[in-house]
Coordinates of C-alpha atoms in Angstrom, one line a residue:
X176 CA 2.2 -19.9 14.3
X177 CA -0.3 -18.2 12.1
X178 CA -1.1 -21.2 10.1
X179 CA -1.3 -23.4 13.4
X180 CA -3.8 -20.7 14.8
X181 CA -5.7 -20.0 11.5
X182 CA -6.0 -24.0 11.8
X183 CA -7.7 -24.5 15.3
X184 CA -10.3 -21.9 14.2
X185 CA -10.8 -23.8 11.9
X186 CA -11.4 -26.5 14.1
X187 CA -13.8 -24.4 15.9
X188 CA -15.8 -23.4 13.0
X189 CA -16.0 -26.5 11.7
X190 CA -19.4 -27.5 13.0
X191 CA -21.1 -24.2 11.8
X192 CA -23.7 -25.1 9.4
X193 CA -24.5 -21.2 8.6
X194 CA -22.7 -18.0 8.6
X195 CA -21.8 -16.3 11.6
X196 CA -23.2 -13.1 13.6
X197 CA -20.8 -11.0 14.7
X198 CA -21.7 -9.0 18.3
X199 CA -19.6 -6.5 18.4
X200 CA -18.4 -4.5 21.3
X201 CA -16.7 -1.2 22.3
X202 CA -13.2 -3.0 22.5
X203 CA -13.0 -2.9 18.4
X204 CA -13.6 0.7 17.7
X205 CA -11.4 1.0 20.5
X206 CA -8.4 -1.1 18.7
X207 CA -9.1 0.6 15.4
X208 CA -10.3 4.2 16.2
X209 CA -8.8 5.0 18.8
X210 CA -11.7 5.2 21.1
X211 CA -11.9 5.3 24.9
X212 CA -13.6 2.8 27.0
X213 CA -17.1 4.2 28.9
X214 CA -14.8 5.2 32.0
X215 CA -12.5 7.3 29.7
X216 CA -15.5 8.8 27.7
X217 CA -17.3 10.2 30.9
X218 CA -13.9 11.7 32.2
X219 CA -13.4 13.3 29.0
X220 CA -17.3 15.0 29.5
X221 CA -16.9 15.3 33.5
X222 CA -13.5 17.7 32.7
X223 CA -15.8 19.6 30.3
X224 CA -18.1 20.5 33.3
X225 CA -14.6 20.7 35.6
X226 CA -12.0 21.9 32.9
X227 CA -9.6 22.4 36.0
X228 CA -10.2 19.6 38.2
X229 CA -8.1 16.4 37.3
X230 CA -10.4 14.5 39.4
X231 CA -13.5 15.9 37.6
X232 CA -14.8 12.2 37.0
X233 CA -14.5 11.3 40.9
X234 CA -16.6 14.0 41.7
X235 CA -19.6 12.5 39.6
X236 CA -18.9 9.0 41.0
X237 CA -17.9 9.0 44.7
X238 CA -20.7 7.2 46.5
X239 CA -20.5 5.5 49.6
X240 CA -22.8 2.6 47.7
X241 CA -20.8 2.6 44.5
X242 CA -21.9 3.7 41.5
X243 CA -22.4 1.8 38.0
X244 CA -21.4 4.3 34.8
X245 CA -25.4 4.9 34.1
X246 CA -25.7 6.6 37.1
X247 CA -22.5 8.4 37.1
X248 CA -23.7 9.3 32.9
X249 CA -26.7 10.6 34.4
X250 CA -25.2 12.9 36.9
X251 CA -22.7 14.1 34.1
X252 CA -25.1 14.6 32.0
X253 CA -27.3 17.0 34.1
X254 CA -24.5 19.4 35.1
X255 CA -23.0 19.0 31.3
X256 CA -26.5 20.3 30.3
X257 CA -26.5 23.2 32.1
X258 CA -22.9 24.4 31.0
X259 CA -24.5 23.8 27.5
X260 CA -27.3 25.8 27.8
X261 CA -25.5 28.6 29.5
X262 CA -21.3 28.8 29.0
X263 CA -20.4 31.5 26.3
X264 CA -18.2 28.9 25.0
X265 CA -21.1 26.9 23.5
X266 CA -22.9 29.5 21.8
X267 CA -22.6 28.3 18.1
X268 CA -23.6 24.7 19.5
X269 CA -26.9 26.3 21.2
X270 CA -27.5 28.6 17.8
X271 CA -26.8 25.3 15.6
X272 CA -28.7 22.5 17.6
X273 CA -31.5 24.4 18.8
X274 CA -34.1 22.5 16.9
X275 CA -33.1 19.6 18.5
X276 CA -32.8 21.5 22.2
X277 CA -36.5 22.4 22.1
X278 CA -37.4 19.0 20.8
X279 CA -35.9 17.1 23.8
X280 CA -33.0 16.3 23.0
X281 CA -30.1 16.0 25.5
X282 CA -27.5 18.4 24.9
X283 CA -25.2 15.9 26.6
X284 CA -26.3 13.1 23.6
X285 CA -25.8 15.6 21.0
X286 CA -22.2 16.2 22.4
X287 CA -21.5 12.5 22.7
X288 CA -23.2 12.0 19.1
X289 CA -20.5 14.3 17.5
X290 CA -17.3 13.0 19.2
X291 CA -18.3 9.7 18.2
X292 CA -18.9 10.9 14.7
X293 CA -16.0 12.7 14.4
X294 CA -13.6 9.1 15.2
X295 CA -11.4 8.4 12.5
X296 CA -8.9 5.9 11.9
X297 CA -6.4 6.2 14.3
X298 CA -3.7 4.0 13.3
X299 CA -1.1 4.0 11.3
X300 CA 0.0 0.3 12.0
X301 CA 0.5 -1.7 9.1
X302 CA -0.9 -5.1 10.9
X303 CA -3.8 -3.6 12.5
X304 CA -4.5 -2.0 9.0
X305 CA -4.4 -5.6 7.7
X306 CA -6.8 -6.7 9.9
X307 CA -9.5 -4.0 9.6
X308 CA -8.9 -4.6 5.6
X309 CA -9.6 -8.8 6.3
X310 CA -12.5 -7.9 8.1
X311 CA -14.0 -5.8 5.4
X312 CA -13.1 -8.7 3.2
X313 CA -15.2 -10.8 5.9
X314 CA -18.1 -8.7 5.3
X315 CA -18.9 -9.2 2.1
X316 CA -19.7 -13.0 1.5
X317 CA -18.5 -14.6 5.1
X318 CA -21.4 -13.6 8.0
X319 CA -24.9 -13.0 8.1
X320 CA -24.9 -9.9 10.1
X321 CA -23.6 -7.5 12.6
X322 CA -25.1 -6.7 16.4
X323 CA -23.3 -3.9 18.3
X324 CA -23.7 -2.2 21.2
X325 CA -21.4 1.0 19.8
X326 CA -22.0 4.6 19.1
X327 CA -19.2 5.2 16.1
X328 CA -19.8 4.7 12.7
X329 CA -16.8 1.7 11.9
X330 CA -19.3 -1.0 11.3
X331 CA -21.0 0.9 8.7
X332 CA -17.5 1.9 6.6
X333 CA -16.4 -1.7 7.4
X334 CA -19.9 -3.4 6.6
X335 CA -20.8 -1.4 3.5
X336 CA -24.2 -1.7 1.8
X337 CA -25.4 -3.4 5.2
X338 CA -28.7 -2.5 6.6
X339 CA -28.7 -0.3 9.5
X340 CA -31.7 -0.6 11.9
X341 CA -30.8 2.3 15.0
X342 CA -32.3 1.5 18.4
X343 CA -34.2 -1.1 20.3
X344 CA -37.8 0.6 19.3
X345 CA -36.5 0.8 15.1
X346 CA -35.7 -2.9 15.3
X347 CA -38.9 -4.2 17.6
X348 CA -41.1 -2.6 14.9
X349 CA -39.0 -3.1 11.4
X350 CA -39.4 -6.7 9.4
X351 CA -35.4 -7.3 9.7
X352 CA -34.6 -10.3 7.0
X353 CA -31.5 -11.7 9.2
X354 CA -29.4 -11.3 6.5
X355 CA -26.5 -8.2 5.6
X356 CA -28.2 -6.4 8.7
X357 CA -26.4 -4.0 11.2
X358 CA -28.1 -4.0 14.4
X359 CA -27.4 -0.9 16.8
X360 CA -29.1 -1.6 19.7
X361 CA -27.8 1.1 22.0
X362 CA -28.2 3.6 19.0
X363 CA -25.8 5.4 17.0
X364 CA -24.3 9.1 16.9
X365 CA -26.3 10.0 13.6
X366 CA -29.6 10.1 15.8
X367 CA -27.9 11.3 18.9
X368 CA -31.8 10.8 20.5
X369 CA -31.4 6.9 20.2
X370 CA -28.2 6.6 21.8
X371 CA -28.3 4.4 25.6
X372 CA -26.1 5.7 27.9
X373 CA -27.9 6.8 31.0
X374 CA -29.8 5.9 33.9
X375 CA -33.0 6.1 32.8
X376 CA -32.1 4.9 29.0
X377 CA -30.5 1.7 30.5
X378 CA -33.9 1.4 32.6
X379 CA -36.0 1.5 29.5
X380 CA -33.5 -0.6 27.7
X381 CA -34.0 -3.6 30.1
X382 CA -38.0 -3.1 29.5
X383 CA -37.9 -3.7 26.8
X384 CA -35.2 -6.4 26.7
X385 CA -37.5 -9.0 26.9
X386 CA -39.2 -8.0 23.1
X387 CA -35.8 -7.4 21.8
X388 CA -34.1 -11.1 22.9
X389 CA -37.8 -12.7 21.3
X390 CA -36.5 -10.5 18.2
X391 CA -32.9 -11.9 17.9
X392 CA -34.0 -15.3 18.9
X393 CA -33.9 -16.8 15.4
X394 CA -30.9 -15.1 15.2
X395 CA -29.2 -16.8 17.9
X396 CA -30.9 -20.4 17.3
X397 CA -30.2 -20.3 13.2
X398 CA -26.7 -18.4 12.9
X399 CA -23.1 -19.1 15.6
X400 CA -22.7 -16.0 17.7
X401 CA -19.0 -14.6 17.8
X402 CA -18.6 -12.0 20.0
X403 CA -15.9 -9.9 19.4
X404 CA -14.9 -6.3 21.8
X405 CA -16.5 -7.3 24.6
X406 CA -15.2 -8.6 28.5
X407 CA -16.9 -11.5 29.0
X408 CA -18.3 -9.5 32.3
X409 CA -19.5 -6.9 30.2
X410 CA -23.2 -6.1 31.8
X411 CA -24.7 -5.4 28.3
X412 CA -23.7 -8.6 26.9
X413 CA -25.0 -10.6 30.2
X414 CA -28.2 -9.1 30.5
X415 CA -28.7 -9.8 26.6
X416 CA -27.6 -13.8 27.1
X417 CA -29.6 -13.4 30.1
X418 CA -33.2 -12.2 28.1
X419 CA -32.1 -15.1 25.6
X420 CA -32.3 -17.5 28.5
X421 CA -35.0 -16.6 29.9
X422 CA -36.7 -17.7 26.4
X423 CA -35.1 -21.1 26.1
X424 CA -35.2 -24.8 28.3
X425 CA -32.1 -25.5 29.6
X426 CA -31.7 -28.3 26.9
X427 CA -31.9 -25.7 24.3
X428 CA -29.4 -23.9 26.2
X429 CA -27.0 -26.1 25.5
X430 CA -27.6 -27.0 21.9
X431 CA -25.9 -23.5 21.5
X432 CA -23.0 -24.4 23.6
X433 CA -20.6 -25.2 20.4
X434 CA -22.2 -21.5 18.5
X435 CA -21.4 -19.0 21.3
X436 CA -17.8 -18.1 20.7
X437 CA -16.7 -15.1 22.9
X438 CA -13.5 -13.7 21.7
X439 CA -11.3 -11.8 24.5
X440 CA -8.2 -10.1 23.8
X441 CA -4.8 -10.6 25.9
X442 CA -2.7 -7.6 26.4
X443 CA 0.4 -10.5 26.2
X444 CA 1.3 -12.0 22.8
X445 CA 0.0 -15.3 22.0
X446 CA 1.5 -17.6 20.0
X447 CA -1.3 -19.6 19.9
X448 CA -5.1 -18.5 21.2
X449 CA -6.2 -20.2 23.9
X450 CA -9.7 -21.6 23.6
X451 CA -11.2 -23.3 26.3
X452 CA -15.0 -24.0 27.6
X453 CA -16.9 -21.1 29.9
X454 CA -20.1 -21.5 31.5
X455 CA -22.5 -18.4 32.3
X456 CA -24.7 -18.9 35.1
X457 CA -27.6 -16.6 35.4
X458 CA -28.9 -15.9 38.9
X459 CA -32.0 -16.8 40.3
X460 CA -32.8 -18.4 37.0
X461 CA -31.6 -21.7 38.1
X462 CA -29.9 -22.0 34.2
X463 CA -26.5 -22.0 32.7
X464 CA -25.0 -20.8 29.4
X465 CA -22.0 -22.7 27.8
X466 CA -20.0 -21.3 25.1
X467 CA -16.2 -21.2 23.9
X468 CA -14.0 -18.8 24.9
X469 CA -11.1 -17.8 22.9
X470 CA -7.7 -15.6 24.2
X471 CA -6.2 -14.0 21.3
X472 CA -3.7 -11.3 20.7
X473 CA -4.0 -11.4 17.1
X474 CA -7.1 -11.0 15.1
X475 CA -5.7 -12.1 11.5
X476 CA -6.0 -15.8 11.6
X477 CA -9.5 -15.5 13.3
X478 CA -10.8 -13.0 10.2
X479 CA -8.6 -14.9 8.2
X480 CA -10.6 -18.5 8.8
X481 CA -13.8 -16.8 8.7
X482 CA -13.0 -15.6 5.5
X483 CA -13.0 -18.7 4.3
X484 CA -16.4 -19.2 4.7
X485 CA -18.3 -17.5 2.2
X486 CA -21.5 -17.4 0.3
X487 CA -22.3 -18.3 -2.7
X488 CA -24.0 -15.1 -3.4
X489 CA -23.9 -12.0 -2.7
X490 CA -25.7 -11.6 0.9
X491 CA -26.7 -7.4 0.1
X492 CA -28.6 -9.2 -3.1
X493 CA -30.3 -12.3 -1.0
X494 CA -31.5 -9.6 1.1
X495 CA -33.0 -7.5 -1.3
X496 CA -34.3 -10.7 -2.9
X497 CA -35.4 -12.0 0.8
X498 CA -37.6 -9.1 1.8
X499 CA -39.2 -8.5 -2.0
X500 CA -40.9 -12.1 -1.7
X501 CA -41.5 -10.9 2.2
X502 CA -43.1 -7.8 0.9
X503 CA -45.3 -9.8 -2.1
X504 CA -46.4 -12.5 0.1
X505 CA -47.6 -10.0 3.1
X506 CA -48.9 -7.1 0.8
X507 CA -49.7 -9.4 -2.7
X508 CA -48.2 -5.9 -4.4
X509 CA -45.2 -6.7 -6.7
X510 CA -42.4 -4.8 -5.5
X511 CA -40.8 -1.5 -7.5
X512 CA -37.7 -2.7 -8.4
X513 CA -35.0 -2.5 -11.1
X514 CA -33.0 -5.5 -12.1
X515 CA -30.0 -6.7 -10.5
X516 CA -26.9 -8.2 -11.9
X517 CA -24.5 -9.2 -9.0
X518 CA -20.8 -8.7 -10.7
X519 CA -19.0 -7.7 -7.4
X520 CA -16.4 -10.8 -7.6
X521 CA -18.1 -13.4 -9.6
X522 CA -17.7 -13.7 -13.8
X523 CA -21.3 -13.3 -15.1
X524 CA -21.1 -16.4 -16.6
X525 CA -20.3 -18.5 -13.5
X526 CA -24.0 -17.1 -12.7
X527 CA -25.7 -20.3 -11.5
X528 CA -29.5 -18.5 -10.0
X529 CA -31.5 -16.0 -11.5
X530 CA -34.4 -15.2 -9.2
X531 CA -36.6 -12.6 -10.0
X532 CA -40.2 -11.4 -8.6
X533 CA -42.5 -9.2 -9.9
X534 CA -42.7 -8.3 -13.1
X535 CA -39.6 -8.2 -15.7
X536 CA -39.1 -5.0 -17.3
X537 CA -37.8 -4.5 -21.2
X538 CA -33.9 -4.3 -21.6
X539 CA -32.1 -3.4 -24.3
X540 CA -29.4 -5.4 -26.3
X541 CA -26.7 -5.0 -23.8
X542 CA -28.9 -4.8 -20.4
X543 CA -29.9 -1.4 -20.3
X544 CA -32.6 0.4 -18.8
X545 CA -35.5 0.6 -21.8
X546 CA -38.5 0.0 -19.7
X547 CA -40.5 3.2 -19.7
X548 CA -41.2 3.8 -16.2
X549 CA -37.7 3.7 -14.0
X550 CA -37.5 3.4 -10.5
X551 CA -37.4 6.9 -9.1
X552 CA -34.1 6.2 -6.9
X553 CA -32.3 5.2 -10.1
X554 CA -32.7 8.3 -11.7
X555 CA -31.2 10.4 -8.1
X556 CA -28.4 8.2 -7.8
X557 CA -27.7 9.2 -12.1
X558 CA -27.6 12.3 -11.2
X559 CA -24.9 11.6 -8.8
X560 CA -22.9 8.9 -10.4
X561 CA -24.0 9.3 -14.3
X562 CA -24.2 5.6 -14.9
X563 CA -28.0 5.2 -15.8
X564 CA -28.6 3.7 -19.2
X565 CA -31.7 4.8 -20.4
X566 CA -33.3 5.6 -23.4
X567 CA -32.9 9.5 -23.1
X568 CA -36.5 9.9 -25.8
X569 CA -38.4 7.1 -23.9
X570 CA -37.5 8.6 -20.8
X571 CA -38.2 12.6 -21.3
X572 CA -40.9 12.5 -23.6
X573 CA -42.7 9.5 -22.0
X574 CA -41.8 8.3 -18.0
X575 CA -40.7 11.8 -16.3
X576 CA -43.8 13.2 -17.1
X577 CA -45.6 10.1 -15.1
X578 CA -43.2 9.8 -12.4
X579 CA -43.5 13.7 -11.5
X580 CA -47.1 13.3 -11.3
X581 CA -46.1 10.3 -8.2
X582 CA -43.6 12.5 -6.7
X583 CA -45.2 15.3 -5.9
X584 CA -43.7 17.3 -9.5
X585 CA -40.1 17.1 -7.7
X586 CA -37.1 15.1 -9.4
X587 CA -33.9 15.9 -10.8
X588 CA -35.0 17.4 -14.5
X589 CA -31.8 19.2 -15.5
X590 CA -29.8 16.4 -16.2
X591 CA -32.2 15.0 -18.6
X592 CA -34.0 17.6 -20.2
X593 CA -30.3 19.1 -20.8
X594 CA -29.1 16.2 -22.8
X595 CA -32.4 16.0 -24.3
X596 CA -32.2 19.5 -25.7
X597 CA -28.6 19.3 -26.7
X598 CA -29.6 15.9 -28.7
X599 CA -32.4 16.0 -30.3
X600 CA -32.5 20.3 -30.9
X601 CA -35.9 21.2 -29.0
X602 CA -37.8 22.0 -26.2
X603 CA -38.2 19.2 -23.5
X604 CA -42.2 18.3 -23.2
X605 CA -44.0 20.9 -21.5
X606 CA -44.8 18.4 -19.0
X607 CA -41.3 18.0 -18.0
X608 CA -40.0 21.7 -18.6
X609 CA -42.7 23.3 -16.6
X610 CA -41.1 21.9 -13.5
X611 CA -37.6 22.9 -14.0
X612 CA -36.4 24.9 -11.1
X613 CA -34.8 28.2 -11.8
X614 CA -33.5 29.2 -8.4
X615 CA -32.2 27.4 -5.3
X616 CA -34.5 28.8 -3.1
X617 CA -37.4 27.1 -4.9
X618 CA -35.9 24.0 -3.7
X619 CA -36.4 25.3 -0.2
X620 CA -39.5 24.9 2.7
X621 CA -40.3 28.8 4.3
X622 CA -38.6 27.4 7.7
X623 CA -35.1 26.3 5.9
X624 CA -35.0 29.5 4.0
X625 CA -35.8 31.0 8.0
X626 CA -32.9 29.1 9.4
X627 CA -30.8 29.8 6.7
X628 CA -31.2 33.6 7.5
X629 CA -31.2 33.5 11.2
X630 CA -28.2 30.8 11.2
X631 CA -26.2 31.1 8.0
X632 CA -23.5 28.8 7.3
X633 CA -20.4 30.2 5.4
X634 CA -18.7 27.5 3.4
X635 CA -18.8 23.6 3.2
X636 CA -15.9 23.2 5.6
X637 CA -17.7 25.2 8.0
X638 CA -20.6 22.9 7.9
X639 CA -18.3 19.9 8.1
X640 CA -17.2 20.9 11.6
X641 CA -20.7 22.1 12.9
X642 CA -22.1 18.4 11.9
X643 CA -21.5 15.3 13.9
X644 CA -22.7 13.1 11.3
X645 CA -22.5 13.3 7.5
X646 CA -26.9 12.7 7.8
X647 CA -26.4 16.2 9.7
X648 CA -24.7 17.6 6.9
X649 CA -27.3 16.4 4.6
X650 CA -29.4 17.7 6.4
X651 CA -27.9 21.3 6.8
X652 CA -26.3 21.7 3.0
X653 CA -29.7 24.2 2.0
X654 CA -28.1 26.7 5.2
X655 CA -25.3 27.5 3.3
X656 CA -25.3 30.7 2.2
X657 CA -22.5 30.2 -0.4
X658 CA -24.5 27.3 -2.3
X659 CA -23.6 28.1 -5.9
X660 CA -20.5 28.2 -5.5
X661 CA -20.1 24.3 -3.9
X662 CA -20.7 21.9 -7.0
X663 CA -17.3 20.7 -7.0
X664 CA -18.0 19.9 -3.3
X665 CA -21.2 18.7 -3.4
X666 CA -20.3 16.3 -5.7
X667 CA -17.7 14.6 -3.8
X668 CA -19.6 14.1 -0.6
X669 CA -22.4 12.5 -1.8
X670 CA -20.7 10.4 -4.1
X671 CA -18.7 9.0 -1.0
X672 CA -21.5 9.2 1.2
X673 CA -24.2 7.3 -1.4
X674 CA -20.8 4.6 -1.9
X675 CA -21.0 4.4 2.1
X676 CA -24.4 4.2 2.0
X677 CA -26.3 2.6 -1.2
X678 CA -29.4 2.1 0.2
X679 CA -29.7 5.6 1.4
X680 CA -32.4 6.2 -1.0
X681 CA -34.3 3.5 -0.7
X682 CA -33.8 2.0 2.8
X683 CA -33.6 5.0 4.8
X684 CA -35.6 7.0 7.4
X685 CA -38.1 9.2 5.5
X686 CA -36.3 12.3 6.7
X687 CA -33.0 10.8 5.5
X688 CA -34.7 10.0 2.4
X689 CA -36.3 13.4 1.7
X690 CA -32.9 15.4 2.5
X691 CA -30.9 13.5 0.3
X692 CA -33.3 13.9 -2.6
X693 CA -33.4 17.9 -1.8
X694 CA -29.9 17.6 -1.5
X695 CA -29.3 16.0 -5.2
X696 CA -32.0 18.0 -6.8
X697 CA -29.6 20.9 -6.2
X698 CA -27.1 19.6 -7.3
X699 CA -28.8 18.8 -10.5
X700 CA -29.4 21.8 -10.5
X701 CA -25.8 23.4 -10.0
X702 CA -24.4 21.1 -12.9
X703 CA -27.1 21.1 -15.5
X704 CA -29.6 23.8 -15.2
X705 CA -27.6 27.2 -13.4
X706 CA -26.7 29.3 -16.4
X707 CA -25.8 26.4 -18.9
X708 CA -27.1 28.1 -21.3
X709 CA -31.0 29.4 -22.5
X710 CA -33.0 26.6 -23.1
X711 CA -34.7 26.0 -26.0
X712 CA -38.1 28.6 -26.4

């Protein structure tokens, strides 16, 4: 019955001349994670404020008028605050997030922020395994890009290497390139500031909605739209199909009728999905929305088919190669790039492109890195990973000494001037050497080396449990007051963090971007510079 499912999809999809979007609701984090629906979440945080009442949500949504779950979020959130701010039992929290307190954020979002960070994995099922494993099979060559409505990190494990654009405003004012993009519209738990989930959040939301459906709309006229997680009553998906409509004539309407596939999951098995026609009509609008709408029980055959469907090339790399001829056109600067050879699953000589813009840069008889001047993030992610291949005298004696004088004369040194030392017997150029660190605090601003005193952090697992996101503990690592003593861990969270996350140091927030390099600078400086011996005098 697999094959006979696998094959209508196909059916379906059969008609789709590009790669799919996937819109992606609360319904798959719950089926993987383990996570509650919105009802469930505000129970959980309504028994916080009333740890003894078992009917602590009903007190927060009683209402002669009835209540929707923004207004019964905002009256949570209001008496959740005030337990925050003043229950002994959330002392550490206050002493920890008090930065963020005084800067407006919502204790309430920063509590929400770390339970959805803290999701895991949650099942141990082999088939639902096997389908979270197809999907991240599907992300690599088979859709274009990811919209979401959720809070929990899954898309970005599943979607690795994707794009993440946080919030309605980072989207409305980012140059997005359509292709291997996340889109989190109602936020995310690493900037617990950005997440949707009140009231007045869901009021500024729909402002705004308007701007953001003018955004997607080349999204949703170029690219099929599968929804997947979602009721197909789901108010955030209806007011977004709704702000579509409102840009479109009804006879574009209905030119997407055959690319709107909304995928609903039956509690009953299925031997088959049932797939049948659904029509959305918007009030007051005097317009209708057509689309398919598919039954299922099992995902497999669906991730399966779509599987099928690939690109040719790598979509991470047409994106990079997308928004560099976006960037020369607009700015007629060539970008600041390094080459790229895409090898994830092709042979290099079934290679059929090579694009390239900008300028090419001298390589070496087996591809490596011999231009003079490297790209900056290059030489952090080295540090990490040790899989640069420069030319250790080109670099030390001739590009470190320019690329200090660009970065403010702070990069990881230690690593090179080390090897440089150790190969060729003497002193690293003065240029390069004078700006060796010799301590950690010199990596350190006056107000971490303040919060470091008046907050210390004890160990790495300590750190681990304070944080609700790993950009937390990023940006936390110079608290700890037992640095010296954490290369060994240091080393394994950013190498799985920086795998998680390869554009981290180039596609990031600039407070992302700046943590991370403090971050790795340390660590340079743990592994290669802390007491490895006297350099050379």
């Amino acid at each position: 019955m697999k094959t006979k499912a696998k094959s209508m999809y196909a059916d379906l999809f059969a008609e789709f001349k590009h790669l799919p979007f996937l819109f992606i609701g609360a319904g798959i984090s719950r089926r993987y994670l383990g996570l509650p629906n919105w009802k469930g979440l505000l129970r959980q945080f309504a028994e916080k404020v009333y740890p003894d009442n078992p009917l602590a949500l009903e007190v927060f949504s009683r209402s002669e008028e009835g209540l929707n779950w923004p207004e019964v979020s905002s009256r949570i959130e209001q008496e959740f605050n005030n337990v925050w701010l003043t229950n002994k039992a959330y002392r550490r929290d206050r002493e920890f997030f008090q930065d963020q307190v005084k800067q407006g954020v919502s204790p309430f979002k920063l509590a929400v922020a770390r339970f959805f960070s803290e999701a895991e994995k949650q099942t141990a099922d082999g088939h639902l395994l096997d389908e979270l494993s197809c999907l991240t099979n599907v992300g690599k060559r088979s859709i274009a890009g990811v919209i979401t409505t959720n809070y929990d990190q899954l898309i970005e494990e599943v979607f690795s290497g994707y794009k993440v654009f946080v919030g309605q405003e980072q989207l409305l004012f980012s140059e997005p390139q359509g292709i291997a993009e996340v889109y989190k519209i109602h936020g995310c738990c690493t900037q617990p500031e950005s997440i949707v989930i009140n009231e007045k959040d869901y009021e500024a939301f729909n402002k705004r909605n308007a701007y953001l459906a003018a955004k997607l709309l080349t999204v949703f006229m170029e690219h099929p739209i599968i929804f997947l997680g979602y009721s197909i009553s789901d108010p955030n998906v209806q007011a977004i199909l709704k702000a579509i409509a409102d840009c479109l004539s009804q006879e574009n309407l209905r030119r997407l009728k055959k690319r709107f596939i909304f995928i609903e999951y039956s509690d009953s098995p299925l031997e088959v999905p049932i797939i049948r026609e659904h029509t959305i009509n918007f009030d007051g609008a005097g317009r209708s929305l057509e689309m398919t709408r598919v039954e299922l029980h099992d995902y497999l055959p669906l991730y399966s088919e779509l599987l099928s469907r690939r690109y040719e090339y790598n979509p991470k790399l047409l994106r990079q190669l997308k928004r560099d001829i976006y960037q020369m056109i607009t700015t007629n600067e060539p970008v600041d790039r390094f080459q790229v050879i895409d090898i994830e699953d092709d042979q290099l000589e079934n290679v059929k492109v090579l694009a390239g813009v900008g300028i090419k840069q001298e390589s070496g008889p087996n591809g490596e890195s011999g231009h003079h001047i490297p790209n900056t993030a290059v030489l952090f992610r080295d540090v990490v990973f040790d899989d640069g291949e420069f030319d250790l005298k080109s670099l030390v004696e001739e590009a470190l000494g320019h690329l200090l004088k660009h970065n403010s004369y702070s990069l990881p040194l230690h690593k090179y001037i080390s090897a440089y030392e150790k190969e060729f017997g003497e002193k690293a150029p003065s240029d390069v050497s004078n700006h060796a660190k010799h301590s950690i605090d010199e990596f350190l601003s006056q107000g971490l080396k303040t919060r470091r005193n008046s907050h210390p952090i004890n160990s790495f697992e300590e750190l681990k449990k304070l944080s609700e996101s790993d950009e937390k503990v990023i940006e936390s690592i110079p608290l700890l007051t037992n640095l010296e003593a954490c290369e060994g861990e240091l080393q394994g969270f950013l190498s799985s963090y920086m795998e998680k996350n390869p554009t981290a140091l180039t596609e990031s927030g600039q407070v992302l971007k700046t943590n991370l390099k403090r971050v790795i600078k340390i660590y340079d400086w743990l592994k290669y510079g802390k007491e490895k011996g006297a350099p050379i005098t």
